[in-house]
Amino acid sequence: MRVLVLGGTTEASALAKLLAGDARFKATLSLAGRTLDPKPQPLAMRVGGFGGVEGLVRWLHDEKAAAVIDATHPYAAQMSTNAVAACAQAAVPLGSIVRPPWRQHEDDRWRIVPSAAAAAATLGRAPLRVFLSLGRQDLHAFIGAPQHRYIARTIEAPDQVALPPNIRILQARGPFDRDSEAKLLSDEEIDVIVSKNSGGAATYAKIEAARELEIPVVMIARPDKPAGHVLASAGEAIAWLHGRAPGSPRGV
Ligand code: NAP
């Protein structure tokens, strides 16, 4: 059974491992190509956009895909919108791994904003030391708030020409632990964190460290992200696929 996994996340890597060990599936893991040096995967990979809904429909048809798992990041809303539309057009079942958001704890000091631009505006006029933990694509949103000193943690160096003037890039890939996050926030005398509500365990330690150190977090709200059949984990995804594999009661 041919399966397409839309990836770029921990869940997609976990599912790739499960699929690689299962002879019933011939799966391809698709990455957008944002990371120049992605982690090696045990599955066939394809890299780069499909060319919108039309391109994805064509790919599903050409590759005779029998199911798609959308395991993209909670903020990758465009890919999910395209996946829902393309799978409907191509009549290919779509399962979507939906990672629950982090919930605000009573000791958390979050301010929830709709976008990176709104996060920059909410920092205020007085200069602050700001830890940006939102990936490299949205760093330009802080150009309009040059009074702050920024430390941005990204997996790869940002490729934008325009960045805020006082910015230092820390290149690192999670998971991160609470003690080292607390040390980083203290050593750098961080006043405020700007974060996405990614959910999951890999990057939660900074939220716990912020709670412990009473550092406020400007939290960029999740975008609306359409889904197919909602799945909670890579394990649920493989069980759902098994139900569709040839020979199973619901399979073809
Ligand atoms: P996006 O805004 O939803 O997607 C923009 C376009 O990138 C899509 O229309 C598609 O191009 C292409 N694309 C996205 N994911 C793809 C995939 N897995 N395979 C092939 N093409 C893909 O996505 P994004 O927020 O830029 O995220 C890009 C990738 O990084 C995703 O794989 C996502 O899981 C991962 N990621 C994102 C974040 C984040 O904060 N946004 C964080 C961690 C990881 P076409 O229309 O040409 O098909």
Coordinates of C-alpha atoms and ligand atoms in Angstrom, one line a residue:
M1 CA 0.0 0.0 0.0
R2 CA 1.5 3.4 -1.1
V3 CA 1.4 6.0 1.7
L4 CA 2.5 9.6 1.6
V5 CA 3.6 11.1 4.9
L6 CA 3.8 14.9 5.1
G7 CA 6.5 15.5 7.6
G8 CA 8.9 17.9 9.2
T9 CA 8.0 16.9 12.8
T10 CA 8.9 14.4 15.6
E11 CA 5.7 12.6 14.9
A12 CA 6.6 12.2 11.2
S13 CA 10.0 10.7 12.1
A14 CA 8.3 8.3 14.6
L15 CA 5.9 7.2 11.9
A16 CA 8.7 6.8 9.4
K17 CA 10.3 4.3 11.7
L18 CA 7.1 2.4 12.2
L19 CA 6.4 2.3 8.4
A20 CA 9.9 1.3 7.5
G21 CA 9.6 -1.9 9.6
D22 CA 6.3 -2.9 8.1
A23 CA 6.3 -4.8 4.8
R24 CA 2.6 -3.9 4.1
F25 CA 3.5 -0.3 3.3
K26 CA 5.6 1.4 0.7
A27 CA 5.8 4.9 2.1
T28 CA 7.4 8.2 1.1
L29 CA 8.2 11.0 3.6
S30 CA 7.8 14.5 2.2
L31 CA 9.7 17.5 3.5
A32 CA 9.2 21.1 2.4
G33 CA 13.0 21.6 2.2
R34 CA 13.3 24.3 4.8
T35 CA 16.1 22.4 6.6
L36 CA 19.2 22.1 4.4
D37 CA 20.5 19.2 6.5
P38 CA 17.4 17.1 7.6
K39 CA 17.8 14.1 9.9
P40 CA 18.4 10.9 7.9
Q41 CA 15.2 8.9 7.7
P42 CA 14.6 5.1 7.1
L43 CA 12.0 5.8 4.3
A44 CA 12.2 7.1 0.7
M45 CA 12.1 10.9 0.9
R46 CA 11.0 13.6 -1.5
V47 CA 11.9 17.3 -0.8
G48 CA 10.1 20.5 -1.9
G49 CA 6.6 21.8 -2.5
F50 CA 4.2 19.8 -4.7
G51 CA 3.0 23.0 -6.5
G52 CA -0.3 23.6 -4.6
V53 CA -3.4 21.5 -4.6
E54 CA -3.1 20.7 -8.2
G55 CA 0.5 19.4 -7.9
L56 CA -0.4 17.3 -4.9
V57 CA -3.4 15.7 -6.7
R58 CA -1.1 14.9 -9.6
W59 CA 1.6 13.4 -7.3
L60 CA -1.1 11.2 -5.5
H61 CA -2.3 10.0 -8.9
D62 CA 1.1 9.4 -10.4
E63 CA 2.4 7.5 -7.3
K64 CA -0.9 5.6 -6.8
A65 CA -1.1 6.7 -3.2
A66 CA -3.7 4.9 -1.2
A67 CA -3.5 7.1 1.9
V68 CA -1.9 10.3 3.2
I69 CA -0.8 11.1 6.7
D70 CA -0.5 14.8 7.4
A71 CA 2.1 15.0 10.2
T72 CA 3.1 18.6 9.6
H73 CA 3.7 21.1 12.4
P74 CA 0.7 22.8 14.0
Y75 CA 1.8 26.1 12.3
A76 CA 2.1 24.6 8.8
A77 CA -1.5 25.5 7.9
Q78 CA -1.1 25.9 4.2
M79 CA 0.2 22.4 3.6
S80 CA -2.7 21.0 5.6
T81 CA -5.2 23.1 3.7
N82 CA -3.8 21.8 0.5
A83 CA -3.8 18.2 1.8
V84 CA -7.5 18.3 2.7
A85 CA -8.4 19.7 -0.7
A86 CA -6.2 17.4 -2.7
C87 CA -7.2 14.2 -0.9
A88 CA -10.8 15.1 -1.4
Q89 CA -10.3 15.7 -5.1
A90 CA -8.2 12.5 -5.5
A91 CA -10.5 10.4 -3.2
V92 CA -7.5 9.4 -1.1
P93 CA -8.1 8.9 2.7
L94 CA -6.3 11.5 4.8
G95 CA -5.3 11.0 8.5
S96 CA -3.9 14.0 10.4
I97 CA -1.7 13.8 13.4
V98 CA -2.9 16.7 15.6
R99 CA -0.5 17.6 18.4
P100 CA -2.4 19.0 21.4
P101 CA -1.3 22.6 22.3
W102 CA 0.4 23.4 25.6
R103 CA -2.1 24.6 28.2
Q104 CA -1.4 27.6 30.4
H105 CA -0.5 26.6 34.0
E106 CA -1.8 28.9 36.7
D107 CA 1.8 30.2 37.4
D108 CA 2.5 30.8 33.7
R109 CA 2.6 34.5 32.6
W110 CA 1.4 34.2 29.0
R111 CA 0.2 36.9 26.7
I112 CA -1.5 35.3 23.7
V113 CA -1.2 37.2 20.4
P114 CA -2.3 36.4 16.9
S115 CA 0.9 36.7 14.9
A116 CA 4.7 37.4 15.1
A117 CA 4.0 41.0 14.1
A118 CA 1.6 41.4 17.0
A119 CA 4.2 39.8 19.3
A120 CA 6.8 42.4 18.2
A121 CA 4.2 45.2 18.9
T122 CA 3.3 43.9 22.3
L123 CA 6.9 44.0 23.6
G124 CA 6.5 47.8 24.2
R125 CA 8.9 50.7 23.9
A126 CA 11.3 50.1 26.7
P127 CA 14.3 48.0 25.6
L128 CA 14.2 44.4 26.7
R129 CA 16.2 41.2 26.3
V130 CA 14.0 38.9 24.3
F131 CA 14.4 35.2 23.6
L132 CA 12.8 34.4 20.2
S133 CA 11.9 30.7 19.9
L134 CA 9.7 30.7 16.9
G135 CA 11.8 29.3 14.1
R136 CA 13.7 31.4 11.5
Q137 CA 10.9 32.3 9.1
D138 CA 9.3 35.0 11.2
L139 CA 12.4 36.8 12.6
H140 CA 11.9 39.8 10.2
A141 CA 8.7 40.6 12.1
F142 CA 10.9 42.1 14.8
I143 CA 12.6 44.7 12.5
G144 CA 10.1 47.2 13.6
A145 CA 11.1 46.9 17.2
P146 CA 14.9 47.6 17.0
Q147 CA 15.1 48.9 20.6
H148 CA 15.2 45.3 22.0
R149 CA 18.2 42.9 22.1
Y150 CA 17.2 39.5 20.6
I151 CA 18.5 36.0 21.0
A152 CA 16.9 33.8 18.4
R153 CA 17.2 30.0 18.6
T154 CA 16.9 28.4 15.2
I155 CA 17.9 25.0 13.7
E156 CA 19.7 26.6 10.8
A157 CA 21.0 30.1 10.3
P158 CA 18.3 32.5 9.1
D159 CA 18.3 33.2 5.3
Q160 CA 16.5 36.5 5.5
V161 CA 18.4 39.5 4.4
A162 CA 16.5 41.8 6.8
L163 CA 16.8 41.0 10.5
P164 CA 16.5 43.3 13.6
P165 CA 19.8 45.0 14.3
N166 CA 20.5 43.6 17.8
I167 CA 20.1 39.9 17.2
R168 CA 22.2 36.9 18.1
I169 CA 21.4 33.5 16.6
L170 CA 21.8 30.4 18.6
Q171 CA 21.8 27.4 16.3
A172 CA 20.4 24.3 18.1
R173 CA 18.0 21.5 17.5
G174 CA 15.8 20.2 20.3
P175 CA 14.9 18.4 22.5
F176 CA 16.0 20.8 25.3
D177 CA 15.9 20.1 29.0
R178 CA 14.6 22.3 31.8
D179 CA 17.9 22.9 33.6
S180 CA 19.8 24.0 30.5
E181 CA 16.8 26.2 29.4
A182 CA 16.7 27.8 32.9
K183 CA 20.5 28.4 32.7
L184 CA 20.2 30.0 29.2
L185 CA 17.4 32.3 30.3
S186 CA 19.3 33.3 33.5
D187 CA 22.8 33.7 31.9
E188 CA 21.3 35.8 29.1
E189 CA 19.2 37.9 31.5
I190 CA 16.1 37.3 29.4
D191 CA 13.1 39.6 30.2
V192 CA 10.6 37.9 27.9
I193 CA 10.2 34.9 25.6
V194 CA 8.3 34.9 22.3
S195 CA 7.2 31.4 21.4
K196 CA 4.8 29.4 19.2
N197 CA 2.5 27.0 21.0
S198 CA 4.1 24.0 19.4
G199 CA 2.9 21.5 21.9
G200 CA 4.8 18.2 22.5
A201 CA 7.7 17.5 24.8
A202 CA 10.7 18.5 22.7
T203 CA 10.6 22.3 23.3
Y204 CA 8.4 22.5 26.4
A205 CA 11.3 22.9 28.8
K206 CA 11.6 26.6 28.0
I207 CA 8.0 27.1 29.1
E208 CA 8.7 25.3 32.4
A209 CA 11.9 27.3 32.9
A210 CA 10.0 30.5 32.3
R211 CA 7.4 29.5 34.9
E212 CA 10.1 28.8 37.4
L213 CA 11.9 32.1 36.7
E214 CA 8.7 34.1 36.4
I215 CA 9.6 35.2 32.9
P216 CA 6.6 36.3 30.8
V217 CA 5.9 34.5 27.5
V218 CA 4.4 36.1 24.5
M219 CA 2.6 33.2 22.9
I220 CA 1.7 33.3 19.2
A221 CA -1.6 31.6 18.8
R222 CA -2.0 28.6 16.5
P223 CA -3.4 29.2 13.0
D224 CA -6.6 27.4 11.9
K225 CA -5.4 24.1 10.4
P226 CA -7.8 21.8 8.7
A227 CA -7.5 18.1 9.3
G228 CA -8.7 14.8 7.9
H229 CA -9.3 11.9 10.2
V230 CA -7.8 13.1 13.5
L231 CA -5.0 11.0 15.0
A232 CA -3.2 11.6 18.2
S233 CA 0.1 10.0 17.5
A234 CA 2.3 8.0 15.1
G235 CA 1.0 4.8 16.8
E236 CA -2.6 5.8 16.1
A237 CA -1.6 6.7 12.5
I238 CA -0.1 3.2 11.9
A239 CA -3.2 1.5 13.4
W240 CA -5.5 3.7 11.1
L241 CA -3.3 2.7 8.1
H242 CA -3.5 -1.0 9.0
G243 CA -7.3 -0.7 8.9
R244 CA -7.0 0.5 5.3
A245 CA -4.3 -2.0 4.1
P246 CA -5.2 -4.8 1.7
G247 CA -6.5 -7.8 3.5
S248 CA -8.0 -5.8 6.4
P249 CA -11.8 -5.6 6.7
R250 CA -11.9 -1.9 5.6
G251 CA -8.9 -2.2 3.2
V252 CA -8.9 -2.4 -0.5
Ligands
NAP1 P1 3.2 25.8 5.2 O1 3.2 27.3 5.3 O2 2.0 25.1 5.6 O3 3.4 25.4 3.7 C1 3.9 26.3 2.6 C2 4.2 25.4 1.4 O4 5.4 24.7 1.7 C3 3.1 24.4 1.1 O5 2.0 25.0 0.4 C4 3.9 23.4 0.3 O6 4.2 23.9 -1.0 C5 5.2 23.4 1.1 N1 5.3 22.4 2.1 C6 5.0 22.5 3.4 N2 5.2 21.3 4.1 C7 5.5 20.4 3.1 C8 5.9 19.1 3.2 N3 5.9 18.4 4.3 N4 6.2 18.4 2.0 C9 6.2 19.1 0.8 N5 5.9 20.4 0.7 C10 5.6 21.1 1.9 O7 4.4 25.2 5.9 P2 5.6 25.9 6.8 O8 5.0 26.4 8.1 O9 6.5 26.7 6.0 O10 6.4 24.6 7.2 C11 7.2 23.9 6.3 C12 7.7 22.6 6.9 O11 8.4 22.8 8.1 C13 6.6 21.6 7.2 O12 7.0 20.3 6.8 C14 6.4 21.7 8.7 O13 6.0 20.4 9.2 C15 7.8 22.0 9.1 N6 7.8 22.8 10.4 C16 7.2 24.0 10.4 C17 7.2 24.7 11.6 C18 6.5 26.0 11.7 O14 6.6 26.7 12.8 N7 5.8 26.5 10.7 C19 7.9 24.2 12.7 C20 8.6 23.0 12.6 C21 8.5 22.3 11.4 P3 3.3 23.5 -2.3 O15 2.1 24.3 -2.2 O16 4.2 23.9 -3.4 O17 3.0 22.0 -2.2

